[in-house]
Amino acid sequence: MTLDEFRGAAERLEREGVAAISAAADAAALAAARTALLGRKSGKLTELMSALAKLPADARRDAGAAVNKAKQALEAALEARASALAASAPAAAAEDLTMPARRTWRGSKHPVTLVLEEVIAIFRELGFTVATGPEAETEWYNFSALNFPPDHPAMDMQDTLYLEGRALLRTHTSPVQVRTLQAYPPPIRILAPGNVYRRDFFDASHAPMFAQVEGMAVDEGITFADLKATLTHFANRFFGATKTRFRPSYFPFTEPSAEMDVQCGVCHGAGCSACKGTGWIEILGSGLMHPNVLRAAGLDADKFSGWAFGMGPGRVALARYGIPDIRLLYDSDIAFLEQFAE
Ligand code: PHE
């Protein structure tokens, strides 16, 4: 190649290169043009540089000037095209800074949980701690130790779901009474919250699975007066001025036994579907622990006595929040549950 030919090649590279750069329609095309022209391996300018090395020594100076001119022109064109493209690029997807932020969804506690937490807090002030037991129980803990005679019709009070083998789903939290007394010596005061299961159909006041909370106090010299005073204190604390009443009742594991009702929070005593027209909602069963239960747990029933209750926090929630149907507690209906968000 002669010097003149080299100059011609440099001019052509400049002309064609600048044209290619100005024609680049977007950033990607511009990057491709840059590589084709100035790329270190096989860019056109690089090729020209290697041709320069083969020129006679006296021609190289002028050839170098020519190739430099082309290089500078190409770089200037690249820069100009890049800023032109940036200026005309459509703005990134428009952000509307006036749009309100999306509220984060934090969820809320279920009404039954709210009731349980409050019940536990009130009893904690009286020295009651929380104990738990298994939901899959043995017949012995669920029935026999609680003084249910074998095959006694009293078991019909609690229609039972049996598992394989001899296990069953506990029908109440009362088995925790015996489990706790076997593990810890009196004096002892516990609350035992948990789920229980019965072969019941859903209706406005029944569910086949529901929460209970058991309460139990065992010591020397515990009497029915302790039971009544404690439960009345609880009812006053929890329901405020709402009326309560005790009714004589029967449970195999307590003697005497009493049920406590609170005035219905939906109709305030007038009678409605939530209270089956009675104006009262039964919230717990209670009584002095039967000596046979204390004995089953290995205690001296002549020395120790105790009282116990079993409360349905679902029923309590109905009365507390004026919920007309227990099924609402199990529907997982967000619109309903959100009302209890703090
Ligand atoms: N376990 C009884 C029930 O589920 C309630 C209860 C508990 C009654 C403790 C008396 C004492 O119906």
Coordinates of C-alpha atoms and ligand atoms in Angstrom, one line a residue:
M1 CA 0.0 0.0 0.0
T2 CA 1.3 3.5 -0.9
L3 CA 0.9 6.5 1.3
D4 CA -1.8 7.9 -1.0
E5 CA -3.7 4.7 -0.9
F6 CA -3.4 4.7 2.9
R7 CA -4.7 8.3 3.1
G8 CA -7.6 7.3 0.8
A9 CA -8.5 4.4 3.0
A10 CA -8.4 6.6 6.2
E11 CA -10.7 9.1 4.6
R12 CA -13.1 6.4 3.4
L13 CA -13.1 4.9 6.9
E14 CA -13.8 8.3 8.4
R15 CA -16.6 9.1 5.9
E16 CA -18.3 5.7 6.0
G17 CA -17.8 5.4 9.8
V18 CA -19.3 8.7 10.6
A19 CA -22.3 7.9 8.3
A20 CA -22.8 4.5 10.0
I21 CA -22.6 6.2 13.4
S22 CA -25.2 8.8 12.6
A23 CA -27.4 6.1 11.2
A24 CA -27.4 4.1 14.5
A25 CA -31.0 4.1 15.6
D26 CA -30.5 3.2 19.2
A27 CA -27.9 2.5 21.9
A28 CA -27.5 -1.1 20.8
A29 CA -26.8 -0.2 17.2
L30 CA -24.4 2.5 18.3
A31 CA -22.5 0.0 20.4
A32 CA -22.3 -2.4 17.4
A33 CA -21.0 0.4 15.2
R34 CA -18.3 1.3 17.8
T35 CA -17.1 -2.3 17.9
A36 CA -17.1 -2.5 14.1
L37 CA -15.0 0.6 13.8
L38 CA -12.8 0.9 16.9
G39 CA -12.9 -2.7 18.3
R40 CA -9.5 -3.7 19.4
K41 CA -9.5 -7.1 17.7
S42 CA -11.1 -6.6 14.3
G43 CA -12.3 -3.0 14.2
K44 CA -11.7 -1.2 10.9
L45 CA -9.4 1.3 12.5
T46 CA -7.3 -1.4 14.1
E47 CA -6.9 -3.0 10.7
L48 CA -5.7 0.3 9.3
M49 CA -3.2 0.6 12.1
S50 CA -1.7 -2.7 11.2
A51 CA -1.5 -1.7 7.5
L52 CA 0.4 1.4 8.7
A53 CA 3.2 -0.8 10.2
K54 CA 3.8 -2.2 6.7
L55 CA 4.4 1.2 5.1
P56 CA 7.9 2.5 4.3
A57 CA 9.4 4.3 7.2
D58 CA 9.3 7.7 5.6
A59 CA 5.6 7.4 5.0
R60 CA 4.5 6.4 8.4
R61 CA 4.4 9.9 10.0
D62 CA 1.9 11.2 7.5
A63 CA 0.0 8.0 7.5
G64 CA -0.2 8.2 11.3
A65 CA -1.6 11.7 11.1
A66 CA -4.2 10.5 8.7
V67 CA -5.3 7.6 10.8
N68 CA -5.4 9.8 13.9
K69 CA -7.6 12.3 12.2
A70 CA -10.0 9.4 11.3
K71 CA -9.9 8.1 14.8
Q72 CA -10.7 11.5 16.4
A73 CA -13.5 12.0 13.9
L74 CA -15.1 8.7 14.7
E75 CA -14.8 9.2 18.4
A76 CA -16.4 12.6 18.2
A77 CA -19.2 11.2 16.1
L78 CA -19.8 8.4 18.5
E79 CA -20.0 10.8 21.4
A80 CA -22.4 13.1 19.6
R81 CA -24.6 10.3 18.5
A82 CA -24.7 8.9 22.1
S83 CA -25.9 12.2 23.5
A84 CA -28.4 12.7 20.8
L85 CA -29.9 9.2 21.4
A86 CA -30.0 9.8 25.2
A87 CA -31.8 13.1 24.7
S88 CA -34.4 11.6 22.5
A89 CA -35.0 8.4 24.5
P90 CA -38.5 8.2 25.9
A91 CA -38.5 8.8 29.6
A92 CA -38.5 5.6 31.7
A93 CA -42.1 4.5 32.5
A94 CA -43.7 7.5 34.0
E95 CA -43.8 7.3 37.9
D96 CA -46.8 9.0 39.4
L97 CA -45.3 10.3 42.7
T98 CA -48.8 11.5 43.8
M99 CA -50.1 7.9 43.9
P100 CA -50.8 6.8 47.6
A101 CA -48.5 4.0 48.8
R102 CA -50.1 0.6 48.9
R103 CA -51.1 -0.3 52.5
T104 CA -49.1 -3.3 53.8
W105 CA -51.4 -6.1 54.9
R106 CA -50.4 -7.0 58.4
G107 CA -53.1 -9.6 59.2
S108 CA -54.8 -9.6 62.6
K109 CA -55.4 -11.8 65.6
H110 CA -58.4 -14.1 65.4
P111 CA -61.2 -13.2 67.9
V112 CA -60.7 -16.5 69.7
T113 CA -57.0 -15.7 70.1
L114 CA -57.9 -12.3 71.4
V115 CA -60.2 -13.8 74.0
L116 CA -57.6 -16.4 75.0
E117 CA -54.9 -13.9 75.5
E118 CA -57.1 -11.7 77.7
V119 CA -58.4 -14.6 79.7
I120 CA -54.8 -15.8 80.3
A121 CA -53.7 -12.3 81.3
I122 CA -56.5 -11.9 83.9
F123 CA -55.7 -15.3 85.4
R124 CA -52.0 -14.6 85.3
E125 CA -52.6 -11.8 87.8
L126 CA -54.1 -14.5 90.1
G127 CA -51.0 -16.7 89.8
F128 CA -52.2 -19.1 87.1
T129 CA -49.6 -20.3 84.6
V130 CA -50.2 -21.9 81.2
A131 CA -50.0 -25.7 80.7
T132 CA -50.6 -27.7 77.6
G133 CA -51.3 -31.3 76.6
P134 CA -51.7 -33.4 73.4
E135 CA -54.7 -33.2 71.2
A136 CA -54.4 -36.9 70.4
E137 CA -55.2 -38.5 73.8
T138 CA -55.7 -41.9 75.4
E139 CA -59.1 -43.0 76.7
W140 CA -57.6 -43.0 80.1
Y141 CA -56.7 -39.4 80.3
N142 CA -59.7 -38.2 78.4
F143 CA -62.3 -40.3 80.3
S144 CA -61.2 -42.9 82.8
A145 CA -58.9 -40.7 84.9
L146 CA -61.7 -38.1 84.9
N147 CA -64.0 -40.5 86.7
F148 CA -66.1 -41.5 83.6
P149 CA -67.1 -45.1 84.4
P150 CA -66.4 -47.4 81.4
D151 CA -69.2 -47.3 78.8
H152 CA -71.1 -44.8 81.0
P153 CA -73.8 -42.8 79.2
A154 CA -72.0 -39.6 80.4
M155 CA -69.6 -40.2 77.6
D156 CA -72.5 -39.4 75.2
M157 CA -72.2 -35.8 76.4
Q158 CA -69.0 -35.7 74.4
D159 CA -69.4 -37.6 71.1
T160 CA -65.9 -38.7 70.4
L161 CA -63.7 -39.0 67.3
Y162 CA -61.5 -42.1 67.6
L163 CA -58.2 -42.5 65.9
E164 CA -56.6 -45.8 64.9
G165 CA -55.5 -48.0 67.8
R166 CA -56.8 -46.8 71.2
A167 CA -56.1 -43.1 70.6
L168 CA -58.8 -40.5 70.3
L169 CA -59.0 -36.7 69.7
R170 CA -59.5 -35.2 73.1
T171 CA -63.1 -34.0 73.6
H172 CA -62.1 -31.4 76.2
T173 CA -59.0 -29.9 77.8
S174 CA -59.7 -31.6 81.1
P175 CA -57.1 -34.4 80.5
V176 CA -54.5 -31.6 81.1
Q177 CA -55.7 -31.5 84.7
V178 CA -54.4 -35.0 85.3
R179 CA -51.3 -34.6 83.2
T180 CA -50.3 -31.5 85.1
L181 CA -50.9 -33.0 88.5
Q182 CA -48.8 -36.0 87.6
A183 CA -45.9 -33.7 86.6
Y184 CA -46.0 -31.0 89.3
P185 CA -46.9 -31.1 93.0
P186 CA -49.6 -28.8 94.5
P187 CA -50.1 -26.0 95.2
I188 CA -50.7 -25.5 91.5
R189 CA -52.8 -23.1 89.4
I190 CA -52.9 -23.5 85.7
L191 CA -54.8 -22.5 82.5
A192 CA -54.7 -25.0 79.7
P193 CA -55.8 -23.6 76.3
G194 CA -56.1 -25.8 73.3
N195 CA -58.3 -27.3 70.6
V196 CA -60.8 -30.1 71.3
Y197 CA -62.8 -32.3 68.9
R198 CA -66.3 -33.7 69.0
R199 CA -68.5 -35.5 66.5
D200 CA -70.8 -32.5 66.2
F201 CA -72.2 -30.8 63.1
F202 CA -71.7 -27.1 62.5
D203 CA -74.7 -25.0 63.7
A204 CA -75.0 -21.5 65.1
S205 CA -73.5 -22.6 68.4
H206 CA -71.6 -25.8 67.7
A207 CA -68.4 -26.8 65.8
P208 CA -66.7 -30.2 65.4
M209 CA -63.4 -28.6 66.4
F210 CA -63.2 -25.7 68.8
A211 CA -61.0 -24.1 71.4
Q212 CA -61.3 -24.6 75.1
V213 CA -59.4 -23.3 78.0
E214 CA -59.2 -25.3 81.2
G215 CA -58.5 -23.8 84.6
M216 CA -57.5 -25.6 87.7
A217 CA -56.4 -24.8 91.2
V218 CA -55.3 -27.5 93.6
D219 CA -54.0 -27.0 97.1
E220 CA -54.9 -27.9 100.7
G221 CA -58.2 -26.4 101.8
I222 CA -59.5 -25.2 98.4
T223 CA -63.3 -24.9 98.6
F224 CA -66.3 -23.9 96.4
A225 CA -65.9 -20.4 97.7
D226 CA -62.5 -20.1 95.9
L227 CA -64.2 -21.3 92.7
K228 CA -67.0 -18.8 92.8
A229 CA -64.9 -15.9 93.9
T230 CA -62.3 -16.5 91.2
L231 CA -64.8 -17.0 88.4
T232 CA -66.9 -14.0 89.5
H233 CA -63.8 -11.9 89.6
F234 CA -62.9 -13.1 86.1
A235 CA -66.4 -12.4 84.8
N236 CA -66.4 -8.9 86.2
R237 CA -62.9 -8.1 84.8
F238 CA -63.7 -9.6 81.4
F239 CA -67.3 -8.6 80.8
G240 CA -67.5 -5.5 83.0
A241 CA -71.0 -4.9 84.3
T242 CA -72.5 -7.8 82.3
K243 CA -74.6 -10.1 84.4
T244 CA -73.5 -13.6 85.2
R245 CA -75.2 -16.6 86.8
F246 CA -74.3 -20.0 88.1
R247 CA -76.5 -23.0 87.4
P248 CA -76.1 -26.4 89.1
S249 CA -74.8 -29.0 86.6
Y250 CA -73.2 -32.4 86.2
F251 CA -69.8 -33.5 85.2
P252 CA -68.3 -36.9 86.2
F253 CA -65.0 -35.2 87.2
T254 CA -66.5 -32.5 89.5
E255 CA -68.8 -32.6 92.5
P256 CA -70.6 -30.3 92.9
S257 CA -70.7 -28.9 89.4
A258 CA -71.9 -25.5 88.1
E259 CA -72.2 -23.8 84.8
M260 CA -71.6 -20.1 84.5
D261 CA -73.6 -18.1 82.0
V262 CA -73.1 -14.4 81.0
Q263 CA -75.8 -12.2 79.7
C264 CA -75.9 -12.4 75.9
G265 CA -73.9 -9.6 74.3
V266 CA -75.9 -9.7 71.1
C267 CA -79.4 -9.0 72.5
H268 CA -78.5 -8.0 76.1
G269 CA -80.9 -10.5 77.6
A270 CA -83.8 -10.0 75.3
G271 CA -83.3 -13.4 73.6
C272 CA -82.0 -14.0 70.1
S273 CA -80.5 -16.8 67.9
A274 CA -77.0 -16.5 69.4
C275 CA -78.4 -17.3 72.9
K276 CA -81.2 -19.6 71.6
G277 CA -83.8 -17.1 72.9
T278 CA -82.7 -17.4 76.6
G279 CA -80.8 -14.1 76.9
W280 CA -77.8 -16.0 78.4
I281 CA -74.7 -17.6 76.9
E282 CA -73.1 -20.6 78.6
I283 CA -69.4 -19.9 78.7
L284 CA -68.0 -22.4 81.1
G285 CA -68.5 -25.6 83.1
S286 CA -66.9 -25.8 86.5
G287 CA -66.9 -27.6 89.8
L288 CA -64.9 -28.9 92.7
M289 CA -62.6 -31.6 91.5
H290 CA -63.9 -35.1 92.2
P291 CA -61.6 -37.0 94.7
N292 CA -61.3 -39.8 92.2
V293 CA -59.6 -37.4 89.7
L294 CA -57.1 -36.3 92.4
R295 CA -56.5 -40.0 93.2
A296 CA -56.0 -40.9 89.5
A297 CA -53.3 -38.3 89.4
G298 CA -51.6 -39.9 92.4
L299 CA -52.6 -37.3 95.0
D300 CA -53.9 -37.8 98.5
A301 CA -57.6 -36.7 98.1
D302 CA -58.0 -36.3 101.9
K303 CA -55.2 -33.8 102.0
F304 CA -55.7 -31.9 98.7
S305 CA -58.8 -30.4 97.0
G306 CA -59.2 -28.3 93.9
W307 CA -61.6 -26.7 91.6
A308 CA -61.6 -26.6 87.8
F309 CA -63.4 -25.0 84.9
G310 CA -63.6 -25.5 81.2
M311 CA -64.4 -22.5 79.1
G312 CA -65.2 -22.1 75.4
P313 CA -63.4 -19.0 74.2
G314 CA -65.4 -19.2 71.0
R315 CA -68.7 -18.8 72.9
V316 CA -67.1 -16.1 74.9
A317 CA -66.1 -14.3 71.7
L318 CA -69.7 -14.4 70.6
A319 CA -70.9 -12.8 73.8
R320 CA -68.0 -10.3 73.9
Y321 CA -68.1 -9.1 70.3
G322 CA -71.8 -9.6 69.6
I323 CA -71.1 -12.3 66.9
P324 CA -74.4 -13.9 66.0
D325 CA -73.1 -17.3 64.6
I326 CA -70.2 -19.4 65.8
R327 CA -69.5 -20.5 62.2
L328 CA -68.2 -17.0 61.5
L329 CA -65.2 -18.0 63.6
Y330 CA -64.3 -20.8 61.3
D331 CA -65.1 -19.3 57.8
S332 CA -61.7 -17.5 57.3
D333 CA -63.7 -14.6 55.9
I334 CA -61.2 -11.8 55.7
A335 CA -63.9 -9.1 55.7
F336 CA -65.2 -10.5 59.0
L337 CA -61.8 -11.1 60.6
E338 CA -60.4 -7.7 59.6
Q339 CA -62.9 -6.1 62.0
F340 CA -60.7 -7.3 64.9
A341 CA -57.5 -5.8 63.6
E342 CA -55.9 -3.5 66.1
Ligands
PHE1 N1 -64.5 -30.5 80.4 C1 -65.9 -30.0 80.5 C2 -66.4 -29.9 79.1 O1 -65.7 -29.9 78.2 C3 -65.9 -28.7 81.2 C4 -65.4 -28.7 82.6 C5 -64.1 -28.5 82.9 C6 -66.3 -28.8 83.6 C7 -63.6 -28.5 84.2 C8 -65.9 -28.8 84.9 C9 -64.6 -28.7 85.2 O2 -67.6 -29.8 78.9

